[in-house]
């Protein structure tokens, strides 16, 4: 399900799963915020917020958006899906697309957050925007997702939990028999460059999976 809205509060009231896309400023402090009791909505962007984001060092900005992917992963788990999240951000620090994991209800093993995001990005964004955008993921893209990112033409990937460490967490779970193939190897086999940063914040990312794969 794809929901598009100029009113982020309205979008969050309507959205109950999968992919959220909005062409607005970065939602600092969590996209799940609601209107305040006094009826005034919290600020979702604006010049000051954008200035704050662009003034950050690249490493600090990467951590901010990775933690945003963690929030999406928690939302995915709350919706009955696997705890993975991804967010696409343009070169100015503007959030373009957010995607949760979409395993349920169809038990779709291909509905990884990054793959869903890459598909929507191809459909809605220009090649120029994609080439200068960064995909932030709560876990390292698998071979399928790395391929989707490559074909979408997304220029940069930043991930938290490495696939090898994720495999140690999931084991051979029937819903997620994790591969052990670094995404860098997939990108390296291509004919255009894809910058990769990670793993980062692995302890925080691994905590998202607590007790999930024991069932």
mmCIF file of C-alpha atoms in Angstrom:
data_model
loop_
_atom_site.group_PDB
_atom_site.id
_atom_site.type_symbol
_atom_site.label_atom_id
_atom_site.label_comp_id
_atom_site.label_asym_id
_atom_site.label_seq_id
_atom_site.Cartn_x
_atom_site.Cartn_y
_atom_site.Cartn_z
ATOM 1 C CA UNK A 1 0.000 0.000 0.000
ATOM 2 C CA UNK A 2 1.335 3.431 -0.910
ATOM 3 C CA UNK A 3 -0.038 6.534 0.738
ATOM 4 C CA UNK A 4 0.779 10.048 -0.435
ATOM 5 C CA UNK A 5 -0.331 13.114 1.479
ATOM 6 C CA UNK A 6 0.678 16.741 1.983
ATOM 7 C CA UNK A 7 -0.557 16.451 5.574
ATOM 8 C CA UNK A 8 1.779 14.135 7.461
ATOM 9 C CA UNK A 9 -0.530 13.852 10.476
ATOM 10 C CA UNK A 10 -3.354 12.754 8.171
ATOM 11 C CA UNK A 11 -1.029 10.303 6.437
ATOM 12 C CA UNK A 12 0.013 8.747 9.730
ATOM 13 C CA UNK A 13 -3.615 8.362 10.773
ATOM 14 C CA UNK A 14 -4.399 6.602 7.489
ATOM 15 C CA UNK A 15 -1.257 4.516 7.165
ATOM 16 C CA UNK A 16 -1.291 1.082 8.756
ATOM 17 C CA UNK A 17 1.494 -0.747 6.933
ATOM 18 C CA UNK A 18 4.163 -1.086 4.243
ATOM 19 C CA UNK A 19 5.358 2.036 2.400
ATOM 20 C CA UNK A 20 5.034 5.692 3.326
ATOM 21 C CA UNK A 21 6.200 8.323 0.873
ATOM 22 C CA UNK A 22 6.258 12.050 1.388
ATOM 23 C CA UNK A 23 8.182 14.822 -0.352
ATOM 24 C CA UNK A 24 8.711 16.971 2.732
ATOM 25 C CA UNK A 25 11.479 17.840 5.151
ATOM 26 C CA UNK A 26 13.098 15.299 7.456
ATOM 27 C CA UNK A 27 10.778 14.347 10.309
ATOM 28 C CA UNK A 28 13.055 14.841 13.267
ATOM 29 C CA UNK A 29 12.067 13.134 16.469
ATOM 30 C CA UNK A 30 9.794 10.477 14.968
ATOM 31 C CA UNK A 31 7.166 10.393 12.306
ATOM 32 C CA UNK A 32 4.649 8.889 14.706
ATOM 33 C CA UNK A 33 4.155 12.153 16.588
ATOM 34 C CA UNK A 34 0.555 13.353 16.743
ATOM 35 C CA UNK A 35 -0.958 16.791 17.159
ATOM 36 C CA UNK A 36 -0.402 18.275 20.584
ATOM 37 C CA UNK A 37 -3.270 18.453 23.090
ATOM 38 C CA UNK A 38 -3.581 22.190 22.452
ATOM 39 C CA UNK A 39 -4.383 21.451 18.809
ATOM 40 C CA UNK A 40 -1.094 22.747 17.451
ATOM 41 C CA UNK A 41 0.801 20.338 15.266
ATOM 42 C CA UNK A 42 4.507 19.722 15.849
ATOM 43 C CA UNK A 43 6.822 21.106 13.217
ATOM 44 C CA UNK A 44 7.713 18.623 10.479
ATOM 45 C CA UNK A 45 10.518 20.422 8.762
ATOM 46 C CA UNK A 46 11.057 23.964 7.592
ATOM 47 C CA UNK A 47 14.195 26.024 6.978
ATOM 48 C CA UNK A 48 15.544 25.768 10.511
ATOM 49 C CA UNK A 49 15.283 21.982 10.619
ATOM 50 C CA UNK A 50 16.886 21.641 7.201
ATOM 51 C CA UNK A 51 19.706 23.928 8.275
ATOM 52 C CA UNK A 52 20.257 21.787 11.358
ATOM 53 C CA UNK A 53 20.498 18.635 9.227
ATOM 54 C CA UNK A 54 22.842 20.048 6.609
ATOM 55 C CA UNK A 55 25.155 21.433 9.281
ATOM 56 C CA UNK A 56 25.801 17.959 10.685
ATOM 57 C CA UNK A 57 28.950 16.070 9.800
ATOM 58 C CA UNK A 58 28.249 13.232 7.337
ATOM 59 C CA UNK A 59 28.850 10.574 9.979
ATOM 60 C CA UNK A 60 26.442 12.237 12.419
ATOM 61 C CA UNK A 61 23.818 12.662 9.718
ATOM 62 C CA UNK A 62 24.172 8.992 8.792
ATOM 63 C CA UNK A 63 23.485 7.986 12.380
ATOM 64 C CA UNK A 64 20.393 10.205 12.544
ATOM 65 C CA UNK A 65 18.866 8.593 9.475
ATOM 66 C CA UNK A 66 19.898 5.085 10.506
ATOM 67 C CA UNK A 67 18.023 5.602 13.740
ATOM 68 C CA UNK A 68 15.088 6.714 11.635
ATOM 69 C CA UNK A 69 15.255 3.328 9.881
ATOM 70 C CA UNK A 70 15.192 1.723 13.338
ATOM 71 C CA UNK A 71 11.946 3.555 14.098
ATOM 72 C CA UNK A 72 10.481 2.210 10.858
ATOM 73 C CA UNK A 73 11.651 -1.307 11.777
ATOM 74 C CA UNK A 74 9.874 -1.028 15.135
ATOM 75 C CA UNK A 75 6.744 0.114 13.340
ATOM 76 C CA UNK A 76 7.049 -2.866 10.993
ATOM 77 C CA UNK A 77 7.233 -5.245 13.938
ATOM 78 C CA UNK A 78 4.214 -3.570 15.534
ATOM 79 C CA UNK A 79 2.329 -4.217 12.289
ATOM 80 C CA UNK A 80 3.092 -7.944 12.505
ATOM 81 C CA UNK A 81 6.017 -7.965 10.082
ATOM 82 C CA UNK A 82 9.726 -8.569 10.422
ATOM 83 C CA UNK A 83 11.678 -5.770 12.144
ATOM 84 C CA UNK A 84 13.354 -4.172 9.151
ATOM 85 C CA UNK A 85 13.077 -0.617 7.877
ATOM 86 C CA UNK A 86 14.556 1.539 5.145
ATOM 87 C CA UNK A 87 14.450 5.215 4.274
ATOM 88 C CA UNK A 88 15.577 7.091 1.158
ATOM 89 C CA UNK A 89 17.004 10.576 1.637
ATOM 90 C CA UNK A 90 18.048 13.066 -1.022
ATOM 91 C CA UNK A 91 21.306 15.016 -1.118
ATOM 92 C CA UNK A 92 19.753 17.903 0.828
ATOM 93 C CA UNK A 93 18.590 15.694 3.687
ATOM 94 C CA UNK A 94 14.947 15.446 2.631
ATOM 95 C CA UNK A 95 13.129 12.166 3.246
ATOM 96 C CA UNK A 96 11.719 10.803 -0.006
ATOM 97 C CA UNK A 97 10.447 7.309 0.808
ATOM 98 C CA UNK A 98 10.081 5.155 3.907
ATOM 99 C CA UNK A 99 9.461 1.421 3.725
ATOM 100 C CA UNK A 100 8.660 -1.263 6.241
ATOM 101 C CA UNK A 101 9.081 -4.971 5.690
ATOM 102 C CA UNK A 102 6.036 -6.442 3.935
ATOM 103 C CA UNK A 103 6.233 -10.166 4.653
ATOM 104 C CA UNK A 104 2.659 -10.345 5.922
ATOM 105 C CA UNK A 105 -0.111 -11.024 5.132
ATOM 106 C CA UNK A 106 0.878 -12.932 1.980
ATOM 107 C CA UNK A 107 4.063 -14.462 3.462
ATOM 108 C CA UNK A 108 5.974 -12.718 0.664
ATOM 109 C CA UNK A 109 9.642 -13.502 1.178
ATOM 110 C CA UNK A 110 10.611 -10.953 -1.483
ATOM 111 C CA UNK A 111 8.923 -8.048 0.318
ATOM 112 C CA UNK A 112 12.049 -6.779 2.031
ATOM 113 C CA UNK A 113 11.982 -3.129 3.030
ATOM 114 C CA UNK A 114 14.844 -2.155 0.710
ATOM 115 C CA UNK A 115 13.376 -3.984 -2.278
ATOM 116 C CA UNK A 116 9.986 -2.341 -1.796
ATOM 117 C CA UNK A 117 11.662 1.035 -1.467
ATOM 118 C CA UNK A 118 13.769 0.542 -4.598
ATOM 119 C CA UNK A 119 10.711 -0.421 -6.628
ATOM 120 C CA UNK A 120 8.785 2.652 -5.507
ATOM 121 C CA UNK A 121 11.830 4.847 -6.130
ATOM 122 C CA UNK A 122 12.050 3.627 -9.734
ATOM 123 C CA UNK A 123 8.409 4.471 -10.283
ATOM 124 C CA UNK A 124 8.386 7.931 -8.762
ATOM 125 C CA UNK A 125 11.826 9.569 -8.804
ATOM 126 C CA UNK A 126 14.185 10.747 -11.528
ATOM 127 C CA UNK A 127 17.513 9.109 -12.285
ATOM 128 C CA UNK A 128 19.318 12.264 -11.192
ATOM 129 C CA UNK A 129 17.640 12.277 -7.784
ATOM 130 C CA UNK A 130 18.315 8.571 -7.272
ATOM 131 C CA UNK A 131 21.971 8.840 -8.235
ATOM 132 C CA UNK A 132 22.500 11.429 -5.488
ATOM 133 C CA UNK A 133 20.265 9.804 -2.868
ATOM 134 C CA UNK A 134 21.185 7.629 0.108
ATOM 135 C CA UNK A 135 19.283 4.544 1.199
ATOM 136 C CA UNK A 136 19.510 3.935 4.944
ATOM 137 C CA UNK A 137 18.672 0.438 6.107
ATOM 138 C CA UNK A 138 18.380 -1.112 9.545
ATOM 139 C CA UNK A 139 20.251 -4.160 8.196
ATOM 140 C CA UNK A 140 22.621 -4.827 5.331
ATOM 141 C CA UNK A 141 20.772 -5.326 2.037
ATOM 142 C CA UNK A 142 20.686 -8.966 0.968
ATOM 143 C CA UNK A 143 21.692 -10.003 -2.548
ATOM 144 C CA UNK A 144 18.136 -9.464 -3.813
ATOM 145 C CA UNK A 145 17.860 -6.009 -2.279
ATOM 146 C CA UNK A 146 21.339 -4.987 -3.372
ATOM 147 C CA UNK A 147 20.393 -5.952 -6.907
ATOM 148 C CA UNK A 148 17.195 -3.891 -6.681
ATOM 149 C CA UNK A 149 19.136 -0.907 -5.342
ATOM 150 C CA UNK A 150 21.653 -1.236 -8.151
ATOM 151 C CA UNK A 151 18.991 -1.412 -10.858
ATOM 152 C CA UNK A 152 17.160 1.534 -9.312
ATOM 153 C CA UNK A 153 20.356 3.555 -9.609
ATOM 154 C CA UNK A 154 20.516 4.639 -5.961
ATOM 155 C CA UNK A 155 23.989 6.033 -5.487
ATOM 156 C CA UNK A 156 24.714 5.416 -1.815
ATOM 157 C CA UNK A 157 23.791 2.851 0.836
ATOM 158 C CA UNK A 158 24.304 3.105 4.592
ATOM 159 C CA UNK A 159 23.363 0.101 6.709
ATOM 160 C CA UNK A 160 23.429 -0.832 10.379
ATOM 161 C CA UNK A 161 23.457 -4.567 11.119
ATOM 162 C CA UNK A 162 25.716 -6.650 8.889
ATOM 163 C CA UNK A 163 24.198 -9.636 7.142
ATOM 164 C CA UNK A 164 26.682 -11.970 8.800
ATOM 165 C CA UNK A 165 25.710 -10.745 12.244
ATOM 166 C CA UNK A 166 22.014 -10.880 11.299
ATOM 167 C CA UNK A 167 22.478 -14.500 10.242
ATOM 168 C CA UNK A 168 23.802 -15.243 13.694
ATOM 169 C CA UNK A 169 20.612 -13.736 15.142
ATOM 170 C CA UNK A 170 18.054 -15.334 12.825
ATOM 171 C CA UNK A 171 19.744 -18.685 12.352
ATOM 172 C CA UNK A 172 17.979 -20.808 9.760
ATOM 173 C CA UNK A 173 14.554 -19.446 10.596
ATOM 174 C CA UNK A 174 12.060 -20.567 7.918
ATOM 175 C CA UNK A 175 10.804 -17.030 7.417
ATOM 176 C CA UNK A 176 14.283 -15.532 7.153
ATOM 177 C CA UNK A 177 17.060 -18.023 6.277
ATOM 178 C CA UNK A 178 19.603 -15.220 6.033
ATOM 179 C CA UNK A 179 22.300 -15.256 3.356
ATOM 180 C CA UNK A 180 25.950 -14.532 4.056
ATOM 181 C CA UNK A 181 26.854 -12.436 1.016
ATOM 182 C CA UNK A 182 28.131 -8.890 1.576
ATOM 183 C CA UNK A 183 26.235 -6.314 -0.464
ATOM 184 C CA UNK A 184 29.564 -4.795 -1.488
ATOM 185 C CA UNK A 185 30.264 -7.918 -3.536
ATOM 186 C CA UNK A 186 26.970 -7.527 -5.388
ATOM 187 C CA UNK A 187 27.607 -3.856 -6.125
ATOM 188 C CA UNK A 188 31.210 -4.546 -7.086
ATOM 189 C CA UNK A 189 30.025 -6.847 -9.859
ATOM 190 C CA UNK A 190 28.029 -4.038 -11.483
ATOM 191 C CA UNK A 191 29.010 -1.444 -14.048
ATOM 192 C CA UNK A 192 28.249 1.717 -12.086
ATOM 193 C CA UNK A 193 29.538 2.700 -8.668
ATOM 194 C CA UNK A 194 27.475 2.374 -5.503
ATOM 195 C CA UNK A 195 28.998 3.843 -2.359
ATOM 196 C CA UNK A 196 28.494 1.643 0.718
ATOM 197 C CA UNK A 197 28.940 2.607 4.377
ATOM 198 C CA UNK A 198 28.456 0.110 7.187
ATOM 199 C CA UNK A 199 28.029 -1.639 9.432
ATOM 200 C CA UNK A 200 27.153 1.096 11.944
ATOM 201 C CA UNK A 201 25.237 1.104 15.253
ATOM 202 C CA UNK A 202 25.123 -2.691 15.183
ATOM 203 C CA UNK A 203 24.205 -3.191 18.832
ATOM 204 C CA UNK A 204 21.192 -0.913 18.480
ATOM 205 C CA UNK A 205 20.187 -2.613 15.254
ATOM 206 C CA UNK A 206 20.502 -6.102 16.699
ATOM 207 C CA UNK A 207 18.304 -5.123 19.641
ATOM 208 C CA UNK A 208 15.419 -4.657 17.194
ATOM 209 C CA UNK A 209 15.378 -8.453 16.716
ATOM 210 C CA UNK A 210 15.176 -9.429 20.357
ATOM 211 C CA UNK A 211 12.964 -12.536 20.759
ATOM 212 C CA UNK A 212 11.683 -12.269 17.161
ATOM 213 C CA UNK A 213 13.365 -15.352 15.727
ATOM 214 C CA UNK A 214 12.876 -17.657 18.703
ATOM 215 C CA UNK A 215 9.379 -18.667 17.598
#
